[in-house]
Short mmCIF file of C-alpha atoms in Angstrom, two decimals:
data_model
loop_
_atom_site.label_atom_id
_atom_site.label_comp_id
_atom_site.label_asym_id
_atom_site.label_seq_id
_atom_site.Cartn_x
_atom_site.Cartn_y
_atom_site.Cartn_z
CA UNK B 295 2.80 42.35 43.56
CA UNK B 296 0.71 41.64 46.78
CA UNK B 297 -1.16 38.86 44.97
CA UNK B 298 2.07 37.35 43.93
CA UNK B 299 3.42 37.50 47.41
CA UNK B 300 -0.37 36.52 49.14
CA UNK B 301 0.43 33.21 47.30
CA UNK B 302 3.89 32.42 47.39
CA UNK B 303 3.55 30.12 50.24
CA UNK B 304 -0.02 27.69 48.55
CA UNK B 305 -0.70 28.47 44.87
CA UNK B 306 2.20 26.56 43.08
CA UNK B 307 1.67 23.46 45.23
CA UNK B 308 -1.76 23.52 44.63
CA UNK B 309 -1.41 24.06 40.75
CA UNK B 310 0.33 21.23 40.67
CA UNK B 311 -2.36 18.85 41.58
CA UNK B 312 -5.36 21.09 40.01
CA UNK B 313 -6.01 19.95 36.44
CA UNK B 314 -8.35 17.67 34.13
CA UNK B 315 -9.51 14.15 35.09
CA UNK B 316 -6.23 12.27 32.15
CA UNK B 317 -3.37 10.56 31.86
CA UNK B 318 -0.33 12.97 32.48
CA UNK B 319 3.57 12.37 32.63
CA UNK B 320 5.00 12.15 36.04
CA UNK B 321 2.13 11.53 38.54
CA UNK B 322 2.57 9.83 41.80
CA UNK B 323 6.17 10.56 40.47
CA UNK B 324 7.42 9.96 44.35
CA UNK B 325 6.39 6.49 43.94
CA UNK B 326 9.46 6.68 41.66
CA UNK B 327 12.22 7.63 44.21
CA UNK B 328 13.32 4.49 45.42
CA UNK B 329 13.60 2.77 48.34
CA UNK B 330 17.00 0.74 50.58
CA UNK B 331 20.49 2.93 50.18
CA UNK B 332 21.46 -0.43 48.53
CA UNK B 333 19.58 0.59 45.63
CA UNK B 334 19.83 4.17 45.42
CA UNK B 335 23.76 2.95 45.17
CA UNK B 336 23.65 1.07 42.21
CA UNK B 337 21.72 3.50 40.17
CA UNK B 338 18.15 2.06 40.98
CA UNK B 339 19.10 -1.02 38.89
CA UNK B 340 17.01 -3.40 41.11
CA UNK B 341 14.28 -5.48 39.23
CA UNK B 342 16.56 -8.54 39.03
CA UNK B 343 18.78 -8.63 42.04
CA UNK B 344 16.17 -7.25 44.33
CA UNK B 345 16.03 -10.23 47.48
CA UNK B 346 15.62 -8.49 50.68
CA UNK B 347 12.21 -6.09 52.36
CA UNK B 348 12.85 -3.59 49.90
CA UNK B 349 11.61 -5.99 47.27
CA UNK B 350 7.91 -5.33 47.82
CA UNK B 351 9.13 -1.57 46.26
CA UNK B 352 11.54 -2.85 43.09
CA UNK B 353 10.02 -6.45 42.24
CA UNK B 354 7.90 -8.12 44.85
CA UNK B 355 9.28 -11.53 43.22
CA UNK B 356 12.37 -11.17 44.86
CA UNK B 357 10.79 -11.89 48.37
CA UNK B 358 10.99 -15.66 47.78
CA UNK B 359 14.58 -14.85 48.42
CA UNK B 360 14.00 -14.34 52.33
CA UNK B 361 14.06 -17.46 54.44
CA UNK B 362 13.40 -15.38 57.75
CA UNK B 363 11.49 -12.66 58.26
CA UNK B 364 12.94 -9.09 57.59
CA UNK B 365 12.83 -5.61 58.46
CA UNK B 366 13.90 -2.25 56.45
CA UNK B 367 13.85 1.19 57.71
CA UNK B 368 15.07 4.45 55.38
CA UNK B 369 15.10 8.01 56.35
CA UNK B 370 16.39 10.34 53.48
CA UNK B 371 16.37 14.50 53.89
CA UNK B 372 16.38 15.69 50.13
CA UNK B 373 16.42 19.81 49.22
CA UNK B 374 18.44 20.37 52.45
CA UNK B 375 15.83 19.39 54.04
CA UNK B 376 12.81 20.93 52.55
CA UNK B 377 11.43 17.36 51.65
CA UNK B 378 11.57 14.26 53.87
CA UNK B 379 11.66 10.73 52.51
CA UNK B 380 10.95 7.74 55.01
CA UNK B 381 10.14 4.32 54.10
CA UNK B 382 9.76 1.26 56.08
CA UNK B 383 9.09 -2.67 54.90
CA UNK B 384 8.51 -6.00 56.17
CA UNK B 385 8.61 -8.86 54.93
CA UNK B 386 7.02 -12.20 56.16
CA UNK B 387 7.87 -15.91 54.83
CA UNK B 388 5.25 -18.54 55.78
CA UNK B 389 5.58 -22.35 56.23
CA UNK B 390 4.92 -23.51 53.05
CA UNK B 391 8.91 -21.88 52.12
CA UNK B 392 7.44 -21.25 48.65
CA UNK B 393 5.26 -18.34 49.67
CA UNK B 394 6.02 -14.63 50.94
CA UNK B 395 4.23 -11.53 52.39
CA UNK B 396 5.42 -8.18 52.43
CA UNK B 397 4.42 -5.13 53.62
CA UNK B 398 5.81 -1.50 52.52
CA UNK B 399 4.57 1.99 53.36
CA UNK B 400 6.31 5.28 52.38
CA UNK B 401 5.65 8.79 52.72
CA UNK B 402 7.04 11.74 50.93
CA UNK B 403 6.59 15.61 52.51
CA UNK B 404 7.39 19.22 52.22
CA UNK B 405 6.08 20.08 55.77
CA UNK B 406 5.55 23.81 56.92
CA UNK B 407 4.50 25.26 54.14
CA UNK B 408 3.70 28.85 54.73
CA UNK B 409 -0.08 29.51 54.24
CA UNK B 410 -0.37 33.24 53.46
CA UNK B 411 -4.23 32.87 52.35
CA UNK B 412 -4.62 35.49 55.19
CA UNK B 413 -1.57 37.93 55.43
CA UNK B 414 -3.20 40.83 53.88
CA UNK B 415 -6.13 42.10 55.96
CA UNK B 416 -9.38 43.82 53.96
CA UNK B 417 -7.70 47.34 54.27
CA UNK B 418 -4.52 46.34 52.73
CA UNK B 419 -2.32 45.87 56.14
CA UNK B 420 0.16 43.10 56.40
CA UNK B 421 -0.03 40.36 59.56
CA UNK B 422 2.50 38.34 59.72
CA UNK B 423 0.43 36.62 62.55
CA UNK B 424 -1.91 35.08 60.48
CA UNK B 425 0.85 33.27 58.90
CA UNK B 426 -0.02 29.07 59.20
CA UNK B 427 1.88 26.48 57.89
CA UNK B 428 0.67 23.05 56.11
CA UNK B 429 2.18 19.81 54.55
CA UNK B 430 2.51 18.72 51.23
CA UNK B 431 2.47 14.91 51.90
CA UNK B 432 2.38 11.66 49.66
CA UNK B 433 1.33 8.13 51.51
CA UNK B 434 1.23 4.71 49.71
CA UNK B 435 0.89 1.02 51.25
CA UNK B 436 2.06 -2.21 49.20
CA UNK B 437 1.12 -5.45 50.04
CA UNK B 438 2.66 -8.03 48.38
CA UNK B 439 2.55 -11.94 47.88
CA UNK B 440 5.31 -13.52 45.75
CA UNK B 441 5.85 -17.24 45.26
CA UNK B 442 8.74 -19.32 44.48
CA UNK B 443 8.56 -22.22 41.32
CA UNK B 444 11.02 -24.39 41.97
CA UNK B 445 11.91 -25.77 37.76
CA UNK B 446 15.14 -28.06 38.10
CA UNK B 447 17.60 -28.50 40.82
CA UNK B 448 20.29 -30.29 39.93
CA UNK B 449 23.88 -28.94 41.25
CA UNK B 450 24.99 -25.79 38.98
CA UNK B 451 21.83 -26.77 36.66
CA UNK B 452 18.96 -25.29 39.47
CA UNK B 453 16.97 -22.47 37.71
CA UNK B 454 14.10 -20.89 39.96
CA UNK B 455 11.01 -19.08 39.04
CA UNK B 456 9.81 -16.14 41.12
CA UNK B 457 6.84 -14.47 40.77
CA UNK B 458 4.80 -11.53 42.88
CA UNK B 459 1.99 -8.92 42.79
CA UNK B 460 1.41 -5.75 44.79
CA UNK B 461 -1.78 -4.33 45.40
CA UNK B 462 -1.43 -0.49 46.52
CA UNK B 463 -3.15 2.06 47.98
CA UNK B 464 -2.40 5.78 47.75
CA UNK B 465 -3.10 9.01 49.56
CA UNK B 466 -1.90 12.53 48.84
CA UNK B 467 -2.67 15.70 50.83
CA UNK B 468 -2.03 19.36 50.69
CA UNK B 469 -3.20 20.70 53.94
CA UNK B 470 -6.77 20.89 54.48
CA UNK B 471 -7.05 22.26 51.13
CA UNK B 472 -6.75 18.64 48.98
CA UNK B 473 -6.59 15.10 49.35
CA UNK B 474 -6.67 11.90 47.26
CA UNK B 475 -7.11 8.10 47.14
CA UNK B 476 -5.61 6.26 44.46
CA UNK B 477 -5.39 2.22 43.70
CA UNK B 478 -3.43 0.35 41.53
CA UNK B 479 -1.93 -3.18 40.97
CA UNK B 480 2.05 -4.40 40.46
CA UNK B 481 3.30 -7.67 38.94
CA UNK B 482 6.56 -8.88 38.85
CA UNK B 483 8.81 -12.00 38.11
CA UNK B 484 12.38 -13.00 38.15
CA UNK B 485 13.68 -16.08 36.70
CA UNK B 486 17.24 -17.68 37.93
CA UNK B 487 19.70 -19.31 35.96
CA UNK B 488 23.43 -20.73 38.06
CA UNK B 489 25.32 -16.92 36.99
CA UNK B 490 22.41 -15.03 35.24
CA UNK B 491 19.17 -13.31 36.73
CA UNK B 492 16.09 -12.00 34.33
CA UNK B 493 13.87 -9.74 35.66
CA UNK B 494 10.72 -7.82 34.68
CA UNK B 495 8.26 -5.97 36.69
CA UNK B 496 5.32 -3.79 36.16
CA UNK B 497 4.32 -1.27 37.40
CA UNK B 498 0.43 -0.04 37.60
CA UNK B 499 -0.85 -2.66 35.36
CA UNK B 500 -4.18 -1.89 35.12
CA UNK B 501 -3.55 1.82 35.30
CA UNK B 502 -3.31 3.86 38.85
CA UNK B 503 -6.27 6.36 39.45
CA UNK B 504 -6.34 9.13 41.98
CA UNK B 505 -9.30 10.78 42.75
CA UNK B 506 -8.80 14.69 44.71
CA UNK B 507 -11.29 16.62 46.40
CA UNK B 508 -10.88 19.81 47.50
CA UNK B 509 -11.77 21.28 50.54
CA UNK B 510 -11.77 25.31 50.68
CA UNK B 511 -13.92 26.90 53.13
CA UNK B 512 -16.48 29.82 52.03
CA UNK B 513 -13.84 32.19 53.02
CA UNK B 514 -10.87 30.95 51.49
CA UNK B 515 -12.98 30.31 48.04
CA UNK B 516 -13.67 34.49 48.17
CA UNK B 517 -9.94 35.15 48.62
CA UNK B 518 -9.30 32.88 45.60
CA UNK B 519 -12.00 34.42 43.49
CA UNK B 520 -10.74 38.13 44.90
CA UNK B 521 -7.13 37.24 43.66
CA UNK B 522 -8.37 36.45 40.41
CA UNK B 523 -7.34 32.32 41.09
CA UNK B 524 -9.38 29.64 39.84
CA UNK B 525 -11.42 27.08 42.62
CA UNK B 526 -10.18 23.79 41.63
CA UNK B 527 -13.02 20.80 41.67
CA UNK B 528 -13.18 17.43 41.91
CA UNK B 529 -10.55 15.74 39.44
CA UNK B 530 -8.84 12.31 38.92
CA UNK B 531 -5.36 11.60 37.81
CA UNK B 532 -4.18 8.67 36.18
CA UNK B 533 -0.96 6.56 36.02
CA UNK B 534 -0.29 4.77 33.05
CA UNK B 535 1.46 1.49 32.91
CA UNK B 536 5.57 1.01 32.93
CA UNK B 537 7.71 -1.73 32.10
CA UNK B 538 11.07 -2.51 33.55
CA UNK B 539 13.32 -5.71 31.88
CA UNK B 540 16.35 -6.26 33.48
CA UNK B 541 19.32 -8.47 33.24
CA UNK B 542 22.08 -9.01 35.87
CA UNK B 543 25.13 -11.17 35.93
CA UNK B 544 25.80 -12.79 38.91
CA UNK B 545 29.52 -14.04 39.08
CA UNK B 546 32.35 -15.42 42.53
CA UNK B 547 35.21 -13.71 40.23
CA UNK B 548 37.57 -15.17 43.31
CA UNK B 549 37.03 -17.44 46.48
CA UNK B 550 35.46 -14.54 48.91
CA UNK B 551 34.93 -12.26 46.17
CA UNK B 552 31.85 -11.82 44.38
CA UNK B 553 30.38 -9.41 41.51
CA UNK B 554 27.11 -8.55 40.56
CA UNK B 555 26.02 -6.57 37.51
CA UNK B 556 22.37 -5.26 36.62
CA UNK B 557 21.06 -3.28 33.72
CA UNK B 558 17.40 -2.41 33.66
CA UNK B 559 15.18 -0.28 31.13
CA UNK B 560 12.60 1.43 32.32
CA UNK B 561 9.85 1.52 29.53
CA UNK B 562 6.86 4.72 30.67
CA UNK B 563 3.64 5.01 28.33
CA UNK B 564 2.97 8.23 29.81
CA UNK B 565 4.10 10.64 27.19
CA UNK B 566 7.38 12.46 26.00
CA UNK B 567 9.87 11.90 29.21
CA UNK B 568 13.55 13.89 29.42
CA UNK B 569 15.01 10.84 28.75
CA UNK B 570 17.95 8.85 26.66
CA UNK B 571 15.18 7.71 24.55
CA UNK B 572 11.71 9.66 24.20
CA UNK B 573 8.60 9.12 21.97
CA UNK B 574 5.33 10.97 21.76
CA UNK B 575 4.03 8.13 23.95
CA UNK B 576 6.85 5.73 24.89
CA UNK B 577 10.42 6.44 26.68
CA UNK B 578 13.17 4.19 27.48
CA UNK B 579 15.49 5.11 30.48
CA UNK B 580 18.32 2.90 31.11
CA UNK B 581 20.12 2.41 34.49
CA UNK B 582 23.24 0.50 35.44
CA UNK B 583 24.52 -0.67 39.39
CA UNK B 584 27.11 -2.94 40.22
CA UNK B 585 27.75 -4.41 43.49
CA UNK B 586 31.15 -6.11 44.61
CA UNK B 587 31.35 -7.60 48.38
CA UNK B 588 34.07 -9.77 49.99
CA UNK B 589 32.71 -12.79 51.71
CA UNK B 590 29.07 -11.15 51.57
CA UNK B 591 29.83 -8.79 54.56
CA UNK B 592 31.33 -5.80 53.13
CA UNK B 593 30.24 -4.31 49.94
CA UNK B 594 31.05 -1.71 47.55
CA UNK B 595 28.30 -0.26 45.29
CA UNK B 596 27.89 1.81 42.43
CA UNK B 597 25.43 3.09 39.74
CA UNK B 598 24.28 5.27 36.80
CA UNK B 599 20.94 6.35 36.18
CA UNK B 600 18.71 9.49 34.30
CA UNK B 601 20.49 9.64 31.31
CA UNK B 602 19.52 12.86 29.31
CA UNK B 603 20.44 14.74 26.36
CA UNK B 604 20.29 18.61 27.53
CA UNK B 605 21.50 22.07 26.54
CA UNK B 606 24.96 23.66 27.45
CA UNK B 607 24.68 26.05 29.40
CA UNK B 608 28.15 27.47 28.57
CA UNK B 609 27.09 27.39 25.21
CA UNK B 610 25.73 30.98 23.73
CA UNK B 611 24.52 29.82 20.46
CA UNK B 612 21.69 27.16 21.51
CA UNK B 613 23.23 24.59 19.42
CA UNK B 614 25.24 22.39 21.22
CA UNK B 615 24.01 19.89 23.75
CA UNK B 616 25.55 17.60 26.24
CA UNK B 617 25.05 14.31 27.75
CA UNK B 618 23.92 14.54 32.02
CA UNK B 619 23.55 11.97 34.64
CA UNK B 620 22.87 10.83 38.12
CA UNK B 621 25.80 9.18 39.19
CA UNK B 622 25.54 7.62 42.83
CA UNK B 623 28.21 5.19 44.82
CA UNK B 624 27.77 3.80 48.22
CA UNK B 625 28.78 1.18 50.80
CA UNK B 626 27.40 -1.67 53.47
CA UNK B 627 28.27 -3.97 55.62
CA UNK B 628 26.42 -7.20 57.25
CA UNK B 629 26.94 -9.07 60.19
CA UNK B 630 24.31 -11.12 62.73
CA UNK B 631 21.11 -10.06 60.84
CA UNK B 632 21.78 -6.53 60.19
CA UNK B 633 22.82 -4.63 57.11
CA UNK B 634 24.13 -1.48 57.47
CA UNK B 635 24.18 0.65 53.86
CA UNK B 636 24.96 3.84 52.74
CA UNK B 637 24.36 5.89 49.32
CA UNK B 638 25.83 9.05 47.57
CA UNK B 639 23.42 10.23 45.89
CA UNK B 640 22.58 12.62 42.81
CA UNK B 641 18.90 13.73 43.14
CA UNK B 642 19.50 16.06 40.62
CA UNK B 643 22.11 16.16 37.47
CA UNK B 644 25.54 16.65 36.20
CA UNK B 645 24.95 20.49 35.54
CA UNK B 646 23.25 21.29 38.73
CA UNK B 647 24.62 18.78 41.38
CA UNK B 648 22.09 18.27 44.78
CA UNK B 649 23.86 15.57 46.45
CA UNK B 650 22.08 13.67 49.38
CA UNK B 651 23.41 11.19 52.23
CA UNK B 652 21.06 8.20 52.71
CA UNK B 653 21.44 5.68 55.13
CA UNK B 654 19.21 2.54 55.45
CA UNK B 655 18.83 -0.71 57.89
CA UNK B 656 18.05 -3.95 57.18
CA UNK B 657 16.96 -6.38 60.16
CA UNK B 658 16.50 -9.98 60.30
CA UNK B 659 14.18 -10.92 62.42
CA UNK B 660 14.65 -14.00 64.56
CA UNK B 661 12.21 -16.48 64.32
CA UNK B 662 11.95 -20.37 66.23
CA UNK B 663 9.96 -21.66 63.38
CA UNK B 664 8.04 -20.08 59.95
CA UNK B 665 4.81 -18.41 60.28
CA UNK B 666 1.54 -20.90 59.57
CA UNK B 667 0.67 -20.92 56.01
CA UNK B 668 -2.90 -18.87 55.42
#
């Protein structure tokens, strides 16, 4: 019992990044939260409608879409708190009004972790004193650089050709106990037709790697050998590739109203996911959002996402399962240069509900004339 309770505050978040050098399911899973309360809204369903900051997160293609350079701020409190979710993108159009820069950086945290690697004294006595605290935090940085192909313009006829690429860079500590560097590449492209948009992006391309070190001093390794805990060593983690068509319809259904529908499939090759449809190496996870706004100033979002096939809980018997989700529904509104949106969230499922508020701002940035072309 007082090994159990000498580690409740550091063991399971460092078991989670201990392990063998491979390829595992759901690593640098944060970089999977999303990003803008627009998308969060419609279900995550961004790869082809994607056109403001926030693109440098869902499809760095859909830059080419700014003519001015923008801003885009998040804050989102998830757990009640316990983790803290803050991202914050620019993005930067240059003279040539084919070509786009973006910048994103987002960081993920459990901060004050208790560290009770010295509660217990040598004689057995308990001080609460010695009691730290630590942060469990996840950093990345995307830079992007998407171009626009213009293919025919003619009236209704114009179709457009987007393309982008991120190049990321990843850090992940726990403490002073672990830390990380990981580096991996994005592409993306979204092709325009007068009502539909196609979309594809992926994700680590050439396979993410992060490499962890650990740090434990002489006397924290002899409390982890006393307690009968393993010292971790130097290990790498990597990130397989995923693949994410998508498909939107892009419709004025009346003369200030206008509809936009996405679908988009997330495709992992990391292994057997909790998903609608899982392999041994390949899952599919569908998402749906749909966005209606009146004159392109007030909008009213919603979205599915995380479909999975689960156990009943009211069930006694084992046998019968049921269908969960992650519903989510929000709002915005956009005057001058700023957008103002809002998302109801589901972080968790049907079964267990954890519903989150998340607000986000998007900021056009006034500008006399475009930036010089590099």
């Amino acid at each position: 019992m007082q090994r159990s309770f000498l580690w409740m505050g550091c063991c399971l978040v460092l078991a989670y990044y201990q392990g063998i050098g491979q390829a595992r399911t759901y690593v640098n899973e944060f970089l999977n939260l999303g990003a803008g309360a627009r998308g969060l809204a419609m279900g995550t369903a961004q790869v082809a409608v994607t056109d403001n900051a926030t693109s440098g997160y869902w499809n760095p293609a859909g830059l080419t879409r700014l003519d001015a350079p923008q801003l885009s701020l998040m804050h989102a409190a998830y757990f009640s708190g316990i983790g803290n979710y803050d991202f914050a993108s620019a993005a930067l159009p240059l003279s040539s009004q084919h070509d786009v820069l973006g910048f994103t950086l987002l960081r993920f945290a459990v901060d004050d972790i208790p560290n009770t690697l010295y509660l217990v004294n040598p004689d057995g006595s308990v001080n609460y004193d010695q009691v730290t605290t630590f942060s469990a935090a996840d950093y990345a940085l995307l830079c992007s650089y998407a171009r626009n192909i213009p293919l025919e313009q003619s009236g209704d006829d114009a179709r457009t050709l987007q393309v982008g690429g991120n190049v990321k860079i990843i850090h992940r500590v726990v403490g002073t106990f672990a830390s990380s560097w990981g580096f991996g590449l994005d592409a993306g492209l979204q092709y325009r037709l007068p009502h539909w948009i196609f979309g594809l992006m992926l994700k680590d391309i050439t396979t993410t790697f992060n490499a962890w070190t650990f740090h434990f001093t002489d006397a924290e390794k002899q409390i982890l050998f006393l307690t009968e805990n393993d010292i971790p060593v130097k290990s790498t983690e990597i990130t397989m590739p995923q693949l994410i068509p998508a498909v939107a319809w892009d419709m004025q259904i009346r003369e200030k109203w206008h509809v936009l529908i996405e679908t988009d499939i997330a495709v992992t090759t990391d292994g057997k996911r909790n998903t609608l449809i899982s392999g041994k190496r390949i899952s599919l996870d569908p998402r749906m959002g749909l966005e209606l706004s009146y004159r392109h100033m007030v909008f009213v979002r919603a979205g599915i996402s995380h479909l999975q096939r689960t156990q009943d809980d009211a069930d006694t018997t084992g046998r019968h399962q049921i269908w969960i989700s992650q519903p989510a529904v929000g709002a915005g509104f956009q005057v001058k240069g700023f957008q103002l949106s809002y998302a109801f969230t589901n972080l968790a499922n049907q079964s267990q509900p954890l519903y989150s508020h998340i607000f986000s701002l998007d900021i056009d940035i006034p500008h006399k004339k475009k930036l010089a072309a590099y």
